[in-house]
Short mmCIF file of C-alpha atoms and ligand atoms in Angstrom, two decimals:
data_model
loop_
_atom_site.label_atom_id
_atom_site.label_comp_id
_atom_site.label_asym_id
_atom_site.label_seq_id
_atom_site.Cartn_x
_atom_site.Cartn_y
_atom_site.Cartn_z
CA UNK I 1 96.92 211.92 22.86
CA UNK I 2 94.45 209.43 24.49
CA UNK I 3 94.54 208.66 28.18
CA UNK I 4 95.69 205.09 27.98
CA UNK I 5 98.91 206.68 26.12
CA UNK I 6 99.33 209.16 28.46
CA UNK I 7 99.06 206.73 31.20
CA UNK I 8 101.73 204.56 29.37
CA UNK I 9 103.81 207.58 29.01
CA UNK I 10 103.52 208.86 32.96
CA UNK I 11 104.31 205.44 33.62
CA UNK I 12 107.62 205.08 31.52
CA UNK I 13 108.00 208.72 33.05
CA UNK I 14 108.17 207.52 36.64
CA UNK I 15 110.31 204.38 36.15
CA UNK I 16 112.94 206.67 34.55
CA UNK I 17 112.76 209.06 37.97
CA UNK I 18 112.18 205.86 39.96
CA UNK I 19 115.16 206.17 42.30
CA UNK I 20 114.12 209.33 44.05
CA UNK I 21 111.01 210.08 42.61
CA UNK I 22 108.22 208.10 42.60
CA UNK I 23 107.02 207.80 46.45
CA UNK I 24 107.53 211.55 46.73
CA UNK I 25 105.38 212.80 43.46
CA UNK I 26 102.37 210.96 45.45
CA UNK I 27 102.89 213.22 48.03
CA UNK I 28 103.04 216.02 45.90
CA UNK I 29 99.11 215.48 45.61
CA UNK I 30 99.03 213.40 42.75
CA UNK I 31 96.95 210.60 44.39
CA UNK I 32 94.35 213.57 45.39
CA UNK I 33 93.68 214.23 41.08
CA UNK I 34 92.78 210.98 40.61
CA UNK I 35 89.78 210.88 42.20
CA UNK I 36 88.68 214.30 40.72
CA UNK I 37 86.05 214.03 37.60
CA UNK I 38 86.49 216.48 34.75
CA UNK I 39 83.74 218.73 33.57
CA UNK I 40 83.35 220.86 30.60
CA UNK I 41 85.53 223.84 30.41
CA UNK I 42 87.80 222.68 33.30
CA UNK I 43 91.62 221.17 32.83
CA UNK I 44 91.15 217.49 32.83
CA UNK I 45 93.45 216.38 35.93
CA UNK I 46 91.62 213.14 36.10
CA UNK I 47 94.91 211.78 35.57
CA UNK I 48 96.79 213.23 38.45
CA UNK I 49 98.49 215.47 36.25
CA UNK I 50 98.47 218.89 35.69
CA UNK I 51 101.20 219.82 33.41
CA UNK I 52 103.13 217.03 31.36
CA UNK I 53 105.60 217.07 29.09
CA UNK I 54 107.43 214.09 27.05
CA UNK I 55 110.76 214.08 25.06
CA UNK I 56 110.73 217.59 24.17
CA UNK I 57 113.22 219.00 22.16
CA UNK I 58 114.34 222.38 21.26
CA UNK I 59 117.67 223.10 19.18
CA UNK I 60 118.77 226.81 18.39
CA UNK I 61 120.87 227.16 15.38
CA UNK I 62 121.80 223.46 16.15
CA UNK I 63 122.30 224.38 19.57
CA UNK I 64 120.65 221.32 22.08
CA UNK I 65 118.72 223.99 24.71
CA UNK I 66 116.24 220.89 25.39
CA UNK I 67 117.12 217.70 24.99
CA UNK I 68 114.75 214.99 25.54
CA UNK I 69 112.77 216.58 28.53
CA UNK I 70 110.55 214.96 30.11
CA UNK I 71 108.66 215.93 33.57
CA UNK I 72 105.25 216.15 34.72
CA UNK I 73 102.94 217.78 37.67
CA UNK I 74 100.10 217.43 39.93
CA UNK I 75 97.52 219.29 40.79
CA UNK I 76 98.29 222.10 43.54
CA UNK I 77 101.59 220.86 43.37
CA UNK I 78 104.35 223.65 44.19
CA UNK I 79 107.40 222.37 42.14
CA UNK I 80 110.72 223.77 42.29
CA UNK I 81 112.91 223.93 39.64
CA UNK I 82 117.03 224.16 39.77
CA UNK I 83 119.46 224.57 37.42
CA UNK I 84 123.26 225.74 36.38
CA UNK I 85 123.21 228.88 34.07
CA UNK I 86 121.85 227.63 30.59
CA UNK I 87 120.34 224.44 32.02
CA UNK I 88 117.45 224.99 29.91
CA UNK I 89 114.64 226.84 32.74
CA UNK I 90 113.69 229.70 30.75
CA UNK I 91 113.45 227.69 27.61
CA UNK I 92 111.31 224.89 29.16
CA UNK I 93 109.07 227.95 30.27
CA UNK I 94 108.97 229.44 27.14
CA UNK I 95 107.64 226.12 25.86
CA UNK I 96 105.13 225.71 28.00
CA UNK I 97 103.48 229.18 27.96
CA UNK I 98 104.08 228.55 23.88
CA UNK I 99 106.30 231.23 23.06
CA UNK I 100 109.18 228.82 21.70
CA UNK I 101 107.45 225.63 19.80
CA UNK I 102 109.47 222.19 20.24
CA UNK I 103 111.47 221.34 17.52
CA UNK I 104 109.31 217.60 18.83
CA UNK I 105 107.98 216.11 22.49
CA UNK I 106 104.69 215.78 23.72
CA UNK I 107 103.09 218.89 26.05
CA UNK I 108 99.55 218.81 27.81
CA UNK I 109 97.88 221.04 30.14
CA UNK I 110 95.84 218.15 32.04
CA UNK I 111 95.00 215.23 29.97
CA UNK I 112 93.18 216.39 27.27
CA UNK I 113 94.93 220.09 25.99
CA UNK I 114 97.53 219.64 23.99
CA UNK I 115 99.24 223.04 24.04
CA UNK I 116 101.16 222.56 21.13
CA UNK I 117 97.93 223.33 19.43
CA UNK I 118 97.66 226.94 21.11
CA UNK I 119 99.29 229.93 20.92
CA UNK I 120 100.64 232.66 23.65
CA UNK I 121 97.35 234.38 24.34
CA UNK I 122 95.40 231.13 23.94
CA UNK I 123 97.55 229.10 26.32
CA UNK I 124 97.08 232.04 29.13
CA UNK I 125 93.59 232.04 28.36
CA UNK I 126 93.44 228.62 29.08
CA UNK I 127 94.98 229.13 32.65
CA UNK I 128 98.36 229.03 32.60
CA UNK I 129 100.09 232.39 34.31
CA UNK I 130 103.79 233.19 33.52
CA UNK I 131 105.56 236.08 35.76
CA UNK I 132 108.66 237.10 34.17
CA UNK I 133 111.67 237.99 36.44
CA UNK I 134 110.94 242.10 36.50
CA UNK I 135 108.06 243.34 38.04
CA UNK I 136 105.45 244.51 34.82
CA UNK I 137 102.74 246.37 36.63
CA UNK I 138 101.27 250.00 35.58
CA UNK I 139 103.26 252.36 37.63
CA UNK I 140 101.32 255.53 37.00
CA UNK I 141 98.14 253.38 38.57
CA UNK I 142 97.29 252.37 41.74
CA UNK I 143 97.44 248.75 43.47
CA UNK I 144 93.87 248.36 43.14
CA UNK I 145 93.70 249.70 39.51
CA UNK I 146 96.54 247.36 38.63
CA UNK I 147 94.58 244.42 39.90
CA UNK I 148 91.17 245.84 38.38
CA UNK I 149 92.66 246.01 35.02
CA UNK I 150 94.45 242.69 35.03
CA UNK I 151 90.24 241.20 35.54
CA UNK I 152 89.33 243.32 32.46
CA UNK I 153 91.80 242.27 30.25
CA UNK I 154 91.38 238.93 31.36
CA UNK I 155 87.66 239.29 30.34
CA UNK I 156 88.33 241.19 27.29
CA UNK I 157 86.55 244.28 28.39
CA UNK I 158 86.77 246.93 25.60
CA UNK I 159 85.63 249.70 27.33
CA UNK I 160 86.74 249.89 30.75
CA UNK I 161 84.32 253.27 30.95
CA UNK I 162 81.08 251.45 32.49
CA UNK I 163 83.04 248.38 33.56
CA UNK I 164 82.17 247.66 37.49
CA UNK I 165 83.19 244.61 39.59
CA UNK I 166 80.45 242.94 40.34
CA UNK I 167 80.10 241.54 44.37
CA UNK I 168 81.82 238.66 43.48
CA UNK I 169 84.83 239.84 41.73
CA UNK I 170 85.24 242.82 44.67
CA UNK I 171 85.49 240.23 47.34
CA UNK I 172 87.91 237.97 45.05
CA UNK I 173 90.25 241.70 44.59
CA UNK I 174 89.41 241.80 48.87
CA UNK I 175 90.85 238.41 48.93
CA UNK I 176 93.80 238.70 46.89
CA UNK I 177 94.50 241.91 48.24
CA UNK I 178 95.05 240.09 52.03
CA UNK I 179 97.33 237.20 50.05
CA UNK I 180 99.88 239.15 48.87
CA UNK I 181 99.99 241.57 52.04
CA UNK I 182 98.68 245.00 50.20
CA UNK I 183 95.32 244.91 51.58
CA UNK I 184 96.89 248.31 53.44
CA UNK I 185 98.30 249.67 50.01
CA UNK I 186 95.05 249.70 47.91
CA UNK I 187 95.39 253.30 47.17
CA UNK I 188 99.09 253.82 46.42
CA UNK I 189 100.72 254.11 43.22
CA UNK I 190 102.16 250.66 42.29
CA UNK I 191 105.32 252.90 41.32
CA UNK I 192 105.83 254.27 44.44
CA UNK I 193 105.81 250.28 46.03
CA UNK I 194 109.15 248.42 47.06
CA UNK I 195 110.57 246.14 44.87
CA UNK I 196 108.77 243.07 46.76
CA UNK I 197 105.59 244.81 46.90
CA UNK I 198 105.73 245.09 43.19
CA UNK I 199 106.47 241.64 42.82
CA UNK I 200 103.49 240.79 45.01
CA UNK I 201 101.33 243.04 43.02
CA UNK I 202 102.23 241.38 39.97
CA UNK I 203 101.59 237.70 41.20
CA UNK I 204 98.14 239.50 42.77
CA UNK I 205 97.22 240.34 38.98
CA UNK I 206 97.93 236.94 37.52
CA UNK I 207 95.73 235.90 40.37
CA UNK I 208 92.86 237.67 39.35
CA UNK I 209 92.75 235.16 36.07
CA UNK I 210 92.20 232.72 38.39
CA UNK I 211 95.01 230.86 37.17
CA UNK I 212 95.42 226.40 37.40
CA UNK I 213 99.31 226.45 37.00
CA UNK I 214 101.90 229.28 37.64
CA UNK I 215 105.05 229.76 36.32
CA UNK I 216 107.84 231.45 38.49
CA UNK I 217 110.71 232.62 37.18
CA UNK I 218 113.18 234.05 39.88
CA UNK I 219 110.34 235.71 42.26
CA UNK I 220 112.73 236.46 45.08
CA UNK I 221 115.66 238.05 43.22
CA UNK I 222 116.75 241.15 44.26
CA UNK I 223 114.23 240.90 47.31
CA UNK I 224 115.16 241.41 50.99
CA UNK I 225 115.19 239.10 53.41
CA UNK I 226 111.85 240.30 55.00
CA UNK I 227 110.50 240.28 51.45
CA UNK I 228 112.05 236.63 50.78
CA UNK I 229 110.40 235.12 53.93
CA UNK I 230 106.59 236.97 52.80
CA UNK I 231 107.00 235.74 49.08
CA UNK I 232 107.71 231.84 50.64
CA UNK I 233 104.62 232.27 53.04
CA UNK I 234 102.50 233.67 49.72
CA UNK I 235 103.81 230.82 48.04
CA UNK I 236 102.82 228.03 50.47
CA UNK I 237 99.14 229.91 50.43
CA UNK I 238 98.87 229.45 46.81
CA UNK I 239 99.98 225.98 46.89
CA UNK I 240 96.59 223.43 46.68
CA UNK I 241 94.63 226.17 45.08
CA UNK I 242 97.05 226.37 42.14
CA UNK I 243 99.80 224.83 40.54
CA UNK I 244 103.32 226.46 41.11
CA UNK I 245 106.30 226.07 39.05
CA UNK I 246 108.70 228.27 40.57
CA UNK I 247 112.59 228.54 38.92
CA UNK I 248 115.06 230.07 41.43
CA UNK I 249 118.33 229.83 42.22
CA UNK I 250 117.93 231.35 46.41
CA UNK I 251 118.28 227.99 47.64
CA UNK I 252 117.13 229.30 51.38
CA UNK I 253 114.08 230.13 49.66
CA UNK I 254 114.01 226.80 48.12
CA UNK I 255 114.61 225.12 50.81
CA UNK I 256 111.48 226.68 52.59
CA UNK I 257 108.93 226.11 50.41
CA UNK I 258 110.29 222.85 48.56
CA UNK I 259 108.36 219.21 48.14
CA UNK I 260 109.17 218.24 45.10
CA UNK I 261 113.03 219.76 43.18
CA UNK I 262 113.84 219.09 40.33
CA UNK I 263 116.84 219.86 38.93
CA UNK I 264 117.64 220.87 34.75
CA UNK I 265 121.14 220.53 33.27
CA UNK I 266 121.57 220.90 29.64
CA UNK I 267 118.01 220.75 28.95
CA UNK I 268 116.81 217.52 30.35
CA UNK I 269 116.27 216.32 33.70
CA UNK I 270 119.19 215.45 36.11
CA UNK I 271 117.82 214.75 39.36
CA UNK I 272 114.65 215.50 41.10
CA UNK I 273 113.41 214.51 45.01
CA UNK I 274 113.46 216.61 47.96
CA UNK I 275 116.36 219.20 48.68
CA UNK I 276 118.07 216.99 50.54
CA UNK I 277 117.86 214.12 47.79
CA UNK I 278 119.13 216.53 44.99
CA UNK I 279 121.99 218.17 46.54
CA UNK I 280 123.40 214.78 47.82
CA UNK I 281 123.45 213.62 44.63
CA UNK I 282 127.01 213.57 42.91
CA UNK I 283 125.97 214.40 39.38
CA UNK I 284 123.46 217.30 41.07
CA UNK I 285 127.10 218.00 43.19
CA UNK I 286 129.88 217.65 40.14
CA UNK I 287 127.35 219.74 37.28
CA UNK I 288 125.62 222.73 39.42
CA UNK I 289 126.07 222.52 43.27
CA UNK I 290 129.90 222.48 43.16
CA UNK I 291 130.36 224.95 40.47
N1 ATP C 301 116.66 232.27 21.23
C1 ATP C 301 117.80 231.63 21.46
N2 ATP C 301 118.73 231.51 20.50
C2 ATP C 301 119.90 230.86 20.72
N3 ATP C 301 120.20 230.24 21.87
C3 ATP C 301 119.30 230.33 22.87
C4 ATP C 301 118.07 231.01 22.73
N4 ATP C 301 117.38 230.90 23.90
C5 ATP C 301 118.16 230.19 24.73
N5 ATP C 301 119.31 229.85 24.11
C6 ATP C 301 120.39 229.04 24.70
O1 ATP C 301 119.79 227.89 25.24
C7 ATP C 301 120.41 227.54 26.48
C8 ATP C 301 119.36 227.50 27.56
O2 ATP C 301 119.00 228.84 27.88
P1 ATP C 301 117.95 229.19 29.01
O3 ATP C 301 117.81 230.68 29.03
O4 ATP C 301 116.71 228.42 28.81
O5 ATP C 301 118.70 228.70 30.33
P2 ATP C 301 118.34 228.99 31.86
O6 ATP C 301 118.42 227.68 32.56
O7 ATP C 301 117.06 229.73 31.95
O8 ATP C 301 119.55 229.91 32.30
P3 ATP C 301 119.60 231.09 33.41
O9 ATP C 301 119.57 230.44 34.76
O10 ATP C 301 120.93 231.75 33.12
O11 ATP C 301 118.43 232.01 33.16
C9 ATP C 301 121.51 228.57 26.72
O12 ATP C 301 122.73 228.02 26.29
C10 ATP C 301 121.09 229.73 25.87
O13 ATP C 301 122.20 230.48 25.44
#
């Protein structure tokens, strides 16, 4: 897809969310990616988007799971998404990260990827970081090996025998380490962590790929309060520096970290503005909020 189409197709993209969305996906940073020039090797946000997708559609066994989707998002943007049971969340995800392919639609990772082209591994190479609803970390190894080995796999080291970090990469596991609050854990076994802490790690090793855009799914379920409130103050860190897609159906926790909401019913878009905007909305009310 060339820019000028892309431009056409953002543009027939925000008339459609017009009533609630336009002023507020400028202040979801998209005015800040205009200015930014692409270089090689870097996601091409030049267009103020980051992720964008167009009339995607996905049928199983005849079965409409996405119908006609269409939503895009900026750079650094955090962007909650909402949704009855089945709306479509996991499926859109799927999509994206290129484990389902569309049966048709349009999907870009900036302006210039089209991620239709790519598989799995290619699309995570490329920068795009999915954590699942369970915590997957190595139990039998510790916090710090769990974060060491997500940087070698990332970098396709074979043999992890002479592998050292080098100065940079031990500050960036120092840094991460303080983000997700186990800078005072390094040494324990990632089994012996708390359900939060484990979720924490987890989102620590996708952050050691240095990821552009995040994808969510659930991060707070089955968390406690204390645990809830940590995860929305990790998430607000890792807004700017990343993109955040973040499915959930805590709507405190929603409400906390929340611009942007949009909301998925039967696999297209029903609503999307702030909180506020979406849940005073009668269709967002009648389909998922009143349920
Ligand atoms: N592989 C599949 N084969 C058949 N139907 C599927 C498949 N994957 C998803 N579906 C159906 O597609 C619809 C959307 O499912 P999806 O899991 O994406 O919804 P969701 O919004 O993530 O729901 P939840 O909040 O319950 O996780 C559902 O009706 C589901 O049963």
């Amino acid at each position: 897809m060339t820019p000028d189409l892309m431009e056409e197709g953002a543009r027939r993209l925000q008339e459609r969310h017009a009533p609630v969305a336009t002023g507020q996906t400028e202040s979801g940073g998209r005015a800040a990616g205009f200015s930014r020039v692409a270089t090689p090797g870097e996601v091409d946000i030049t267009h103020g988007r980051i992720l964008y997708l167009e009339d995607v559609n996905v049928s199983f066994d005849g079965f409409k799971a996405i119908n006609n989707l269409s939503l895009d998002i900026a750079p650094g943007e955090l962007r909650c998404i909402i949704g009855p049971n089945g709306a479509g969340k996991t499926t859109m995800m799927d999509i994206i990260t290129g484990k389902t392919r569309p049966d048709s639609g349009t999907v870009y990772f900036g302006s210039t990827i089209d991620l239709l082209r790519h598989n799995e591994p290619e699309i995570a190479s490329l920068g795009i970081g999915r954590k699942f609803q369970k915590p997957t970390v190595f139990e039998q190894l510790s916090v710090f090996e769990n974060l060491e080995l997500a940087l070698k796999t990332h970098k396709g080291v074979k043999s992890s025998m002479f592998f050292r970090l080098d100065s940079a990469q031990s500050d960036r596991l120092a840094e991460i380490l303080h983000t997700i609050h186990l800078e005072g854990s390094v040494t324990r076994m990632a089994g012996n962590l708390s359900h939060g802490q484990k979720q924490w790690l987890e989102i620590g090793m996708l952050l050691m790929q240095d990821p552009k855009l995040l994808l969510l799914d659930e991060p707070v379920a089955g968390m406690t309060d204390e645990e809830t409130a940590r995860t929305a103050e990790l998430f607000l860190t890792l807004k700017g520096k990343h993109s955040l897609m973040v499915v959930e159906h805590d709507m405190g926790f929603i409400r906390t970290i929340s611009e942007i909401v949009t909301v998925l019913c039967d696999g297209a878009v029903l609503a999307q503005g702030t909180l506020d905007q979406v849940q005073g909305d009668e269709r967002v009310i009648e389909v998922y909020l009143g349920r």
